[in-house]
Amino acid sequence: MDKYSVLKEYFGYSTFRKGQEEIIDNILSGRDILAVMPTGAGKSLCYQIPALMLKGITIVVSPLISLMKDQVHALNDSGIRAVYLNSSMPYNEYLNALDLAIQGYFKIVYVAPERLENPRFLDFVYSNPISMITIDEAHCVSQWGHDFRPSYLKIVDFISKISYRPIVTAFTATATDKVKKDISNILQLKNPYTITTGFDRQNLYFEVQHPRDKFTALLDIVTKNKGKCGIVYCGTRKNVEEVCKRLQDKSFKALRYHAGLTNEERINNQNCFIYDKCDIMVATNAFGMGIDKSNVSYVVHYNMPKNIESYYQEAGRAGRDGEPAECILLYSASDVSLNRFLIDQTENNEIPLETLEKIKAQERELLKYMTFYCTITNCLRSYILKYFGEKGMTSCLNCSNCLSNYVDVDITIDSQKILSCVYRANQSVSIAVLSSILRGRKTELISESGYDRISTFGIMKDSTDMYIRNVTNHLVLHKYLYQTDERYSVLRLTKLAKEVLVGDTKVTMKTLKSQVKKSKVVKNTNVNTNDSLFDTLKSVRQNIANVQSIPAYIIFSDATLKDMCKKLPVTKNEFLRVSGVGEIKMEKYGETFMKEIRKFKSKN
Ligand code: ADP
């Protein structure tokens, strides 16, 4: 079978998306791969199709149990023999699965990195031809990435235990150049075909708000999106509890998700969300990785996350179906301290203390770039794209900054006050302390250090903390100031600062004049869907999903249901032409859906 037949027969698609075909061709020619493609781009197909075409078995190393389960369910539902092996399985089930794997029953085997050292698993590997090893979420191998997992370092050892060298392919949604190099070096990829398909997700609208009251701002967003599906990410479990309760009190169908809940409640709440039985999931970052739900219309961050990688990944869970979706971040200065606190608290016995300290310093550095995102006045999308090493644009017309009226304001005098205060405080204070000095707050620390006796004490008493923070961040962003990476990060003057202090350089900052929300320019891939038929097909899908105990989107995605509403197929051949319908699914579900379509046609 060629790649096009596999694409149609098993996955139901007629054309490849950007990057997919090249990757598949390169794998089939025996080459290693390093692919960076954004969430929703279709990475899985890039290795699943060659896995079916190559002789032998493909092992997929994946960090997340939920991700493996979903992928394996979806593959099984399309008639592909796949299995996952991880610690969540009952031991008997694990042994049975492994036995079948040893007998060569499966074509694709998903495994958690921790399992790679297991002797029984190695038995399976030694007794079967392994054609390819795929590393999903490959950024986890890099300490400079945002989600380092020490167990990922075992992958190379594992590969070296095999007497021949299978093809090694690495996939991730987010990786800076540094992380890409790390992936390639650590995994010892051999002359990999490297591809970055571009990070831009045009259907996503980005917004940062600095609200006085976050809950009121959130209420405004969820009210506007009533009936649609959304995720609200909070920085702590406590916030999750509080926000969820307050939304429920206002009669929103919201549920909570965080690592402190019982397994049962987590699974139940996640299922309610996936099965469209609740509209809003209020969650910590524990929620979402590997959740493929394609019809999430908005993602709100109630707290600023710790880095752009996490933000883009979490926000990117909106609009996977290509429909317009909103990503809104509610920023406050305390989010910065919360994140610093969380970084400082990190413990990990698996790595030496010195390395851990280096990682923490790196995390503080990444946090800076996240903070800039929340305080810049230029195009937000462009900022993200440039962060990932892509060319940005001057204006995307689909983010809150591009849709607002900004004026350039001369902030030279305030900049001089801030720089001078940094100097007078011996370049040894954090932004928070600096702000307190400038505003003339006599805290214990300030009195003890004598900062209340320096000439800049109280020199900006009429400004807000937020303003001082914004100007300071602006000075850091434009390299007049440098923020150190230690645990107690302090501000230092750079060479450029002198030019501002002596009046040779003017500093300007864009300041909001008014927010003129024009209509958002988004690619609307919405087909002319008949709502009532769409709802009927959704409930047919839901019923099947309930019977089989699998998430509804595994049966057919919303995009596939919409294509049915557009094409109104009533014969097998017509049904096969719907995007996302393959042979097996047509046989399994075709008649049930066509029955409803026929009823609809005869009524209309
Ligand atoms: P990623 O892993 O990159 O986030 P997925 O592999 O989960 O993305 O794919 C996202 C969605 O796009 C899935 O619903 C998948 O079935 C769909 N998809 C993938 N490739 C194609 C294609 N060539 N044509 C249409 N839909 C596709």
XYZ file of C-alpha atoms in Angstrom, residues 64-67 69 230-245 247-248 254-274 278 280-291 317:
58
model
C 1.969 10.943 29.098
C -0.384 8.165 29.889
C -3.459 10.080 28.708
C -1.758 10.849 25.420
C -4.359 6.018 25.668
C -13.319 26.688 27.204
C -10.376 26.028 29.511
C -9.391 28.368 32.355
C -5.815 27.732 33.486
C -4.856 28.807 37.009
C -1.377 28.889 38.548
C -2.278 27.025 41.753
C -4.722 24.411 42.972
C -6.159 26.959 45.384
C -7.012 29.298 42.530
C -8.588 26.419 40.623
C -10.836 25.650 43.595
C -11.838 29.248 44.098
C -12.430 30.180 40.473
C -14.354 26.980 39.760
C -16.605 27.462 42.788
C -18.201 30.108 38.298
C -20.484 27.334 39.534
C -17.643 24.422 35.234
C -15.541 21.607 36.679
C -12.114 21.540 38.297
C -8.930 19.628 37.522
C -5.657 19.487 39.409
C -3.197 16.962 40.769
C -4.625 17.174 44.292
C -7.963 15.608 43.379
C -8.673 11.927 43.618
C -7.923 9.958 40.507
C -11.604 9.233 40.193
C -12.678 12.868 40.221
C -9.949 13.870 37.790
C -10.938 11.203 35.316
C -14.608 11.941 35.749
C -14.182 15.698 35.256
C -11.907 15.213 32.285
C -14.440 12.887 30.700
C -17.298 15.328 31.300
C -15.289 17.952 29.453
C -14.282 15.655 26.628
C -19.525 20.538 31.011
C -15.622 25.041 31.300
C -12.638 23.219 32.712
C -10.851 25.185 35.431
C -7.456 23.583 35.781
C -3.804 23.743 36.628
C -1.295 22.895 33.927
C -1.794 19.246 34.925
C -4.719 19.305 32.539
C -4.545 19.114 28.820
C -1.375 17.472 27.574
C -2.521 14.822 25.207
C -6.107 15.973 25.250
C -5.440 23.782 22.885
